[in-house]
CSV table of C-alpha atoms in Angstrom, one decimal:
chain,number,residue,atom,x,y,z
S,18,MET,CA,-7.9,3.5,-6.2
S,19,SER,CA,-5.4,1.5,-8.0
S,20,VAL,CA,-2.3,-0.1,-6.2
S,21,ARG,CA,-0.3,1.8,-8.7
S,22,LEU,CA,-1.5,5.3,-7.3
S,23,LEU,CA,-1.2,4.2,-3.7
S,24,ARG,CA,2.7,3.4,-4.3
S,25,GLU,CA,3.1,6.7,-5.6
S,26,HIS,CA,1.2,8.8,-3.0
S,27,ARG,CA,4.7,9.3,-1.2
S,28,LYS,CA,6.0,10.9,-4.3
S,29,ASP,CA,3.9,13.1,-6.6
S,30,TYR,CA,0.2,12.0,-5.6
S,31,TYR,CA,0.2,14.9,-3.1
S,32,VAL,CA,0.8,17.7,-5.7
S,33,LYS,CA,-1.8,16.3,-7.8
S,34,LYS,CA,-3.9,16.2,-4.9
S,35,ARG,CA,-3.5,19.7,-4.0
S,36,ILE,CA,-4.3,20.7,-7.6
S,37,ARG,CA,-7.5,18.8,-7.6
S,38,MET,CA,-8.6,20.1,-4.0
S,39,LEU,CA,-8.0,23.7,-5.3
S,40,SER,CA,-10.2,23.3,-8.4
S,41,ALA,CA,-12.8,21.6,-6.4
S,42,ALA,CA,-12.6,24.6,-3.7
S,43,LEU,CA,-13.1,27.0,-6.6
S,44,LEU,CA,-16.1,25.4,-8.3
S,45,SER,CA,-17.9,25.1,-5.0
S,46,LEU,CA,-17.5,28.6,-4.3
S,47,PRO,CA,-21.1,29.5,-5.4
S,48,LEU,CA,-22.6,26.8,-3.6
S,49,LEU,CA,-20.9,28.3,0.0
S,50,LEU,CA,-22.1,31.7,-1.1
S,51,SER,CA,-25.8,30.4,-1.3
S,52,GLY,CA,-25.5,29.0,2.3
S,53,CYS,CA,-23.8,25.7,2.1
S,54,THR,CA,-21.7,25.5,5.3
S,55,MET,CA,-18.1,23.7,5.6
S,56,ILE,CA,-17.0,22.0,8.7
S,57,PRO,CA,-15.2,24.6,11.0
S,58,GLU,CA,-11.3,24.0,11.0
S,59,SER,CA,-11.6,23.8,14.9
S,60,GLU,CA,-13.7,20.6,14.7
S,61,ALA,CA,-12.5,17.4,14.1
S,62,LEU,CA,-13.3,14.8,11.6
S,63,THR,CA,-12.5,11.1,12.7
S,64,MET,CA,-12.0,8.0,10.7
S,65,ASN,CA,-12.5,4.6,12.4
S,66,GLY,CA,-11.6,0.9,10.8
S,67,MET,CA,-10.2,-2.5,11.6
S,68,TYR,CA,-6.6,-3.1,10.3
S,69,PHE,CA,-4.2,-5.8,11.6
S,70,ASP,CA,-6.9,-7.3,13.8
S,71,THR,CA,-7.0,-3.9,15.5
S,72,VAL,CA,-8.9,-0.8,16.0
S,73,VAL,CA,-7.7,2.3,14.1
S,74,GLN,CA,-8.7,5.7,14.8
S,75,VAL,CA,-7.5,8.7,13.0
S,76,GLN,CA,-8.7,12.2,14.3
S,77,ALA,CA,-7.8,15.3,12.3
S,78,TRP,CA,-8.6,19.0,12.9
S,79,GLY,CA,-9.3,21.0,9.6
S,80,ALA,CA,-9.2,18.0,7.5
S,81,THR,CA,-11.9,17.0,4.7
S,82,GLU,CA,-13.8,13.8,4.2
S,83,GLU,CA,-11.3,13.1,1.1
S,84,ILE,CA,-8.6,13.4,3.6
S,85,MET,CA,-10.1,11.0,5.9
S,86,ASP,CA,-11.0,8.6,3.0
S,87,HIS,CA,-7.6,8.4,1.9
S,88,CYS,CA,-6.4,7.6,5.4
S,89,LYS,CA,-8.5,4.5,5.1
S,90,GLU,CA,-7.4,3.5,1.7
S,91,LEU,CA,-3.4,4.2,3.2
S,92,CYS,CA,-4.4,1.4,6.0
S,93,GLU,CA,-6.1,-0.7,3.6
S,94,TYR,CA,-3.1,-0.8,1.3
S,95,TYR,CA,-0.3,-1.2,3.9
S,96,GLU,CA,-2.5,-3.9,5.3
S,97,GLY,CA,-2.1,-6.0,2.1
S,98,LEU,CA,1.7,-5.4,2.2
S,99,PHE,CA,2.7,-6.5,5.3
S,100,SER,CA,-0.3,-8.9,6.9
S,101,ALA,CA,1.3,-12.2,7.1
S,102,THR,CA,-2.2,-13.8,7.6
S,103,ILE,CA,-3.4,-12.2,4.0
S,104,ASP,CA,-2.1,-15.0,1.5
S,105,SER,CA,-1.6,-12.1,-1.3
S,106,SER,CA,0.3,-10.0,0.7
S,107,GLU,CA,3.8,-9.3,0.0
S,108,VAL,CA,5.1,-10.6,3.5
S,109,SER,CA,2.9,-14.0,2.8
S,110,LYS,CA,4.5,-13.8,-0.5
S,111,ILE,CA,8.2,-13.8,1.0
S,112,ASN,CA,7.3,-16.6,3.4
S,113,GLN,CA,5.7,-19.0,1.1
S,114,ALA,CA,8.8,-18.6,-1.6
S,115,GLY,CA,10.9,-21.8,0.1
S,116,GLY,CA,13.9,-19.2,0.1
S,117,GLU,CA,13.5,-18.1,-3.3
S,118,PRO,CA,14.0,-14.2,-4.0
S,119,VAL,CA,10.8,-12.0,-4.0
S,120,THR,CA,10.6,-8.7,-5.0
S,121,VAL,CA,8.2,-6.3,-3.3
S,122,SER,CA,7.5,-2.6,-2.9
S,123,GLU,CA,9.6,0.0,-1.6
S,124,GLU,CA,7.6,0.2,1.4
S,125,THR,CA,8.0,-3.4,2.4
S,126,ALA,CA,11.6,-3.5,1.6
S,127,GLU,CA,12.0,-0.2,3.7
S,128,LEU,CA,10.0,-1.8,7.0
S,129,ILE,CA,11.6,-5.1,6.7
S,130,ASN,CA,15.2,-3.5,6.6
S,131,LYS,CA,14.0,-1.5,9.9
S,132,GLY,CA,12.9,-5.0,11.4
S,133,VAL,CA,16.5,-6.2,10.6
S,134,GLU,CA,18.2,-2.9,11.9
S,135,TYR,CA,16.5,-3.6,15.5
S,136,GLY,CA,17.5,-7.3,15.4
S,137,ARG,CA,20.8,-6.1,15.5
S,138,ILE,CA,20.5,-3.3,18.0
S,139,SER,CA,18.6,-5.6,20.3
S,140,GLY,CA,21.1,-8.2,20.1
S,141,GLY,CA,18.4,-10.7,18.4
S,142,ARG,CA,15.8,-9.9,21.5
S,143,PHE,CA,13.7,-8.5,18.6
S,144,ASP,CA,13.2,-10.5,15.5
S,145,ILE,CA,10.8,-10.0,12.8
S,146,THR,CA,11.4,-13.9,11.8
S,147,ILE,CA,9.5,-14.9,15.0
S,148,ALA,CA,6.6,-16.4,12.9
S,149,PRO,CA,7.4,-20.0,13.3
S,150,ALA,CA,6.9,-19.7,17.0
S,151,SER,CA,4.3,-16.9,16.9
S,152,SER,CA,2.2,-19.2,14.7
S,153,LEU,CA,1.8,-22.1,17.1
S,154,TRP,CA,0.0,-19.8,19.7
S,155,ASN,CA,-3.5,-18.4,20.0
S,156,PHE,CA,-3.9,-15.7,22.0
S,157,THR,CA,-6.8,-14.2,20.4
S,158,ASP,CA,-9.3,-17.1,21.7
S,159,ASN,CA,-8.9,-17.0,25.3
S,160,ARG,CA,-11.2,-20.3,25.3
S,161,THR,CA,-8.8,-22.0,23.7
S,162,LYS,CA,-5.9,-22.0,26.3
S,163,GLN,CA,-3.8,-24.4,24.5
S,164,LEU,CA,0.2,-24.6,24.6
S,165,PRO,CA,1.9,-25.6,21.5
S,166,ALA,CA,3.8,-28.8,21.7
S,167,PRO,CA,7.2,-28.6,23.3
S,168,GLU,CA,8.9,-30.3,20.2
S,169,GLU,CA,7.1,-28.1,17.9
S,170,LEU,CA,8.5,-25.0,19.6
S,171,ALA,CA,12.1,-26.4,20.0
S,172,GLU,CA,11.9,-26.8,16.4
S,173,ALA,CA,10.3,-23.4,15.4
S,174,VAL,CA,13.0,-21.9,17.1
S,175,THR,CA,15.7,-23.1,15.1
S,176,HIS,CA,14.1,-21.3,12.2
S,177,ILE,CA,14.1,-17.6,14.2
S,178,ASP,CA,17.1,-15.4,13.3
S,179,TYR,CA,16.8,-12.3,11.5
S,180,ARG,CA,20.1,-12.7,9.9
S,181,CYS,CA,18.8,-15.0,7.4
S,182,ILE,CA,17.0,-12.0,5.7
S,183,GLN,CA,19.0,-10.8,2.8
S,184,ILE,CA,17.7,-7.4,1.4
S,185,ASN,CA,19.3,-6.4,-2.1
S,186,GLY,CA,17.4,-3.2,-3.2
S,187,ASN,CA,13.5,-4.1,-3.1
S,188,THR,CA,14.4,-8.0,-3.3
S,189,ILE,CA,14.1,-10.2,0.0
S,190,THR,CA,15.5,-13.5,0.3
S,191,LEU,CA,15.3,-15.9,3.4
S,192,THR,CA,18.5,-17.9,3.5
S,193,ASP,CA,16.5,-20.4,5.5
S,194,PRO,CA,13.3,-21.7,3.4
S,195,GLU,CA,11.8,-22.5,6.8
S,196,ALA,CA,12.0,-19.0,8.3
S,197,GLN,CA,9.0,-16.4,8.0
S,198,ILE,CA,8.3,-13.1,8.8
S,199,ASP,CA,6.0,-11.1,11.1
S,200,LEU,CA,5.9,-7.4,11.1
S,201,GLY,CA,3.2,-7.3,13.6
S,202,GLY,CA,5.8,-6.0,16.4
S,203,ILE,CA,6.8,-3.0,13.9
S,204,ALA,CA,3.9,-2.5,11.3
S,205,LYS,CA,1.5,-0.3,13.1
S,206,GLY,CA,4.1,2.1,14.1
S,207,TYR,CA,5.4,2.3,10.3
S,208,ILE,CA,1.8,2.7,9.0
S,209,ALA,CA,1.1,5.5,11.8
S,210,ASP,CA,3.9,7.6,10.6
S,211,ARG,CA,2.8,7.3,7.0
S,212,LEU,CA,-0.3,8.5,8.0
S,213,LYS,CA,1.1,11.6,10.0
S,214,GLU,CA,3.3,12.1,6.7
S,215,TYR,CA,0.3,12.4,4.6
S,216,LEU,CA,-1.5,14.6,6.8
S,217,ILE,CA,1.5,16.9,6.8
S,218,SER,CA,1.2,17.1,3.3
S,219,GLU,CA,-2.3,18.1,3.1
S,220,GLY,CA,-1.8,21.1,5.7
S,221,ILE,CA,-3.0,19.4,8.8
S,222,GLU,CA,-1.3,20.5,11.7
S,223,HIS,CA,-3.2,18.8,14.6
S,224,ALA,CA,-4.1,15.2,14.7
S,225,LEU,CA,-4.2,12.2,16.9
S,226,ILE,CA,-3.4,8.9,15.1
S,227,ASP,CA,-4.4,5.3,17.1
S,228,LEU,CA,-3.6,2.2,15.8
S,229,GLY,CA,-4.5,-0.2,18.6
S,230,GLY,CA,-3.1,2.0,21.3
S,231,ASN,CA,0.1,3.3,19.4
S,232,MET,CA,-0.6,6.7,19.8
S,233,LEU,CA,0.9,9.3,17.4
S,234,THR,CA,0.4,13.1,17.7
S,235,LEU,CA,0.8,15.5,14.8
S,236,GLY,CA,1.4,18.9,17.0
S,237,GLY,CA,-0.9,19.6,19.5
S,238,ARG,CA,-4.6,19.8,20.5
S,239,TYR,CA,-6.2,22.6,18.4
S,240,ASP,CA,-6.8,24.7,21.5
S,241,GLY,CA,-2.9,25.0,22.1
S,242,SER,CA,-2.7,22.3,24.6
S,243,ALA,CA,-0.9,19.1,25.0
S,244,PHE,CA,-2.4,16.0,24.0
S,245,ARG,CA,-2.6,13.8,27.4
S,246,ILE,CA,-1.9,9.8,26.6
S,247,GLY,CA,-2.9,7.6,29.3
S,248,ILE,CA,-0.7,4.4,30.2
S,249,GLN,CA,-2.7,1.4,30.8
S,250,GLN,CA,-3.0,-0.3,34.1
S,251,PRO,CA,-1.7,-3.5,33.6
S,252,PHE,CA,-4.5,-6.2,33.7
S,253,ALA,CA,-7.3,-3.7,34.8
S,254,GLU,CA,-10.1,-3.2,32.7
S,255,THR,CA,-9.2,-1.3,29.6
S,256,GLY,CA,-9.3,2.5,29.8
S,257,THR,CA,-8.2,2.3,33.6
S,258,VAL,CA,-5.3,4.9,33.4
S,259,MET,CA,-2.1,4.2,36.0
S,260,ALA,CA,-0.4,7.3,34.8
S,261,ALA,CA,-0.4,9.8,31.8
S,262,VAL,CA,2.2,11.8,29.7
S,263,SER,CA,1.6,15.1,27.9
S,264,VAL,CA,2.9,15.4,24.6
S,265,PHE,CA,3.5,17.5,21.4
S,266,ASP,CA,4.4,15.9,18.0
S,267,LYS,CA,5.4,12.6,19.5
S,268,SER,CA,4.6,8.9,19.4
S,269,VAL,CA,3.7,7.0,22.8
S,270,VAL,CA,3.9,3.1,22.1
S,271,SER,CA,3.3,0.8,25.1
S,272,SER,CA,3.8,-3.1,25.0
S,273,GLY,CA,3.1,-5.2,27.8
S,274,ASP,CA,2.2,-8.8,29.1
S,275,TYR,CA,-1.7,-7.6,29.8
S,276,GLU,CA,-2.6,-6.9,26.1
S,277,ARG,CA,-3.1,-10.4,24.7
S,278,TYR,CA,-2.6,-13.5,27.1
S,279,PHE,CA,-4.3,-16.3,28.7
S,280,GLU,CA,-4.0,-17.7,32.2
S,281,LYS,CA,-3.8,-21.7,32.3
S,282,ASP,CA,-2.7,-23.5,36.1
S,283,GLY,CA,-1.8,-20.2,37.3
S,284,VAL,CA,0.5,-19.3,34.8
S,285,ILE,CA,0.0,-16.1,32.8
S,286,TYR,CA,0.9,-16.9,28.9
S,287,HIS,CA,1.4,-13.8,26.8
S,288,HIS,CA,1.9,-12.8,23.1
S,289,ILE,CA,5.5,-11.3,23.6
S,290,LEU,CA,7.7,-14.2,22.9
S,291,ASP,CA,11.3,-15.2,23.8
S,292,PRO,CA,13.0,-15.8,20.3
S,293,ASP,CA,15.1,-18.2,21.7
S,294,THR,CA,12.5,-20.4,23.6
S,295,GLY,CA,9.3,-19.5,21.6
S,296,TYR,CA,7.4,-19.2,24.9
S,297,PRO,CA,6.4,-15.8,26.5
S,298,VAL,CA,9.1,-13.5,27.8
S,299,GLN,CA,9.5,-13.8,31.7
S,300,ASN,CA,11.1,-11.1,33.5
S,301,ASP,CA,10.4,-8.3,36.0
S,302,LEU,CA,8.3,-5.9,33.6
S,303,ASP,CA,4.5,-5.9,33.2
S,304,GLN,CA,4.8,-2.9,30.6
S,305,VAL,CA,7.1,-0.6,28.5
S,306,THR,CA,6.0,2.5,27.2
S,307,ILE,CA,8.3,4.5,24.4
S,308,ILE,CA,8.1,8.2,23.7
S,309,SER,CA,9.7,9.0,20.5
S,310,ASP,CA,9.7,11.5,17.6
S,311,GLU,CA,8.6,8.4,15.0
S,312,SER,CA,6.1,5.3,15.6
S,313,VAL,CA,8.0,2.9,14.1
S,314,ASP,CA,10.8,3.1,16.6
S,315,GLY,CA,8.4,3.3,19.4
S,316,ASP,CA,6.9,0.1,18.1
S,317,ALA,CA,9.9,-1.9,18.0
S,318,LEU,CA,11.7,-0.2,21.3
S,319,SER,CA,8.6,-1.0,23.3
S,320,THR,CA,8.7,-5.0,22.4
S,321,THR,CA,12.6,-4.8,22.4
S,322,CYS,CA,12.9,-3.4,26.1
S,323,PHE,CA,10.2,-5.6,27.3
S,324,THR,CA,12.1,-8.5,26.4
S,325,LEU,CA,15.3,-7.1,27.8
S,326,GLY,CA,13.7,-6.6,31.1
S,327,LEU,CA,14.2,-3.2,33.3
S,328,GLU,CA,18.2,-2.9,33.8
S,329,GLU,CA,19.0,-4.0,30.2
S,330,GLY,CA,16.0,-2.2,28.8
S,331,MET,CA,17.0,1.0,30.5
S,332,LYS,CA,20.8,0.9,29.4
S,333,LEU,CA,19.4,0.7,25.6
S,334,ILE,CA,17.0,3.6,26.0
S,335,GLN,CA,19.8,5.9,27.9
S,336,SER,CA,22.1,5.1,24.9
S,337,MET,CA,19.9,6.3,22.5
S,338,ASP,CA,19.1,10.0,21.3
S,339,ASN,CA,15.6,11.8,21.7
S,340,ILE,CA,13.8,8.5,22.8
S,341,GLU,CA,12.2,8.1,26.5
S,342,ALA,CA,11.0,5.3,28.3
S,343,VAL,CA,8.5,4.4,31.0
S,344,PHE,CA,8.9,1.1,32.6
S,345,VAL,CA,6.2,-0.4,35.0
S,346,THR,CA,7.5,-3.5,37.0
S,347,LYS,CA,5.4,-6.3,38.6
S,348,ASP,CA,5.5,-4.7,41.6
S,349,GLY,CA,3.4,-1.6,40.2
S,350,GLU,CA,6.3,0.9,40.3
S,351,ILE,CA,7.1,3.1,37.9
S,352,HIS,CA,10.8,3.9,36.5
S,353,THR,CA,11.6,6.5,33.7
S,354,SER,CA,14.6,6.6,32.0
S,355,SER,CA,15.4,10.5,32.7
S,356,ASP,CA,14.0,13.4,34.5
S,357,GLU,CA,12.7,14.9,31.3
S,358,ILE,CA,9.7,12.5,31.5
S,359,GLU,CA,6.7,14.3,33.4
S,360,VAL,CA,4.6,11.4,34.4
S,361,ASP,CA,1.3,12.5,36.1
S,362,ILE,CA,-0.1,9.9,38.5
S,363,PRO,CA,-3.6,10.1,39.6
S,364,GLU,CA,-4.4,10.2,43.0
C-alpha cells in the first residue's frame, strides 16, 4: 500500500474500504451458499509482528484477514515515521537536519506536540529530546554492561530540553542543532490508539492490542467479561503476575526498572533515564502502571511518574481526570491513586 493511502487512512480511507468490503461480500455470497465457511464472530483473529524492537500483537473478535493485514500495515507505516533508528524516518530527518526546519506528516507533528505537552506537564522530567543521552547506553545486549563515559553524558544532557522544539503546523525545528528527538517513551501508546481507532471504524467491538506490554482494550471480551491485565512482578521471570486489574475499554501501560537493564558491580542500570544527569533514575519505585482512556497518555505518564517518584507521581495523577495509577515501591508494596482501582493480588 502506498504512503499516500496510509496517510489518508484517518480521513476517507474507511469509507472507501467499507464499500470494497460490501462489494466483496456480495460477490462471495454464492461461495458461502455452496458450503464455504466464514470465521465465527465469536472467534478472534490475531496479528503478530515485531516493530520498534518489541513484539506487537492485535487480537480482534469478528475481524477479517484484511482488517488484520491492515493493522500490520499501520504498524509498519508508523514505525517508518517515528523510529529514531531508521535513517529514512521523519524523526531521523529532524535529527539529521542540524537545526534546519523539517516538514513532516500530520501524525509525526501531532505526536511530537504531545511529547512537548508532557514535557511541560512533568516539568521536564519527561523529555522527548532524551536521545543524546539514551543513544550512549546499550540496554539490549546485557553482555556489554558498558557505562557511557561521564564526560560524554555531561555533554549530552546539555542538549536535552524539550523547549528547543518549535512546532509550526507540520514543520518541526530544533533550535539546538545538537538536540535529537526520541519518541520511544510515547510512540507505542500513540500507535495503539490509532490501531483501536481503525478497528472501531471497521465495526469491531472487542479487541486486545498489545504493543510490547502496552495494553489497550476495545470494549470487553466477547463473552461480556472484562479484560484482566496482569502487572508484572519486577525482576521476576516474564509472565510472573504480582497483581491484576480488570478493565473495559481502557489502556493499561507499565514502566519499570526491570524492563531493560543490566547489573554491574552490584548496581542496576535501567533504561529510564534522568534528563538532568543522563543516568538511570534512582528513587523508591520499581514500577508504575497507568490506567487511562488513551494509551498515548498511559505511555507518557508511566515514564513521567516513574521519574517523579511515588509522592510527586501520586500528586500528578490525583490532579488529573480519568487517570488512575498503581505504584510498586522497592519494598514490594502496592500503592493506588484512588479507591476506584480494584487490584487483584494472587494469594
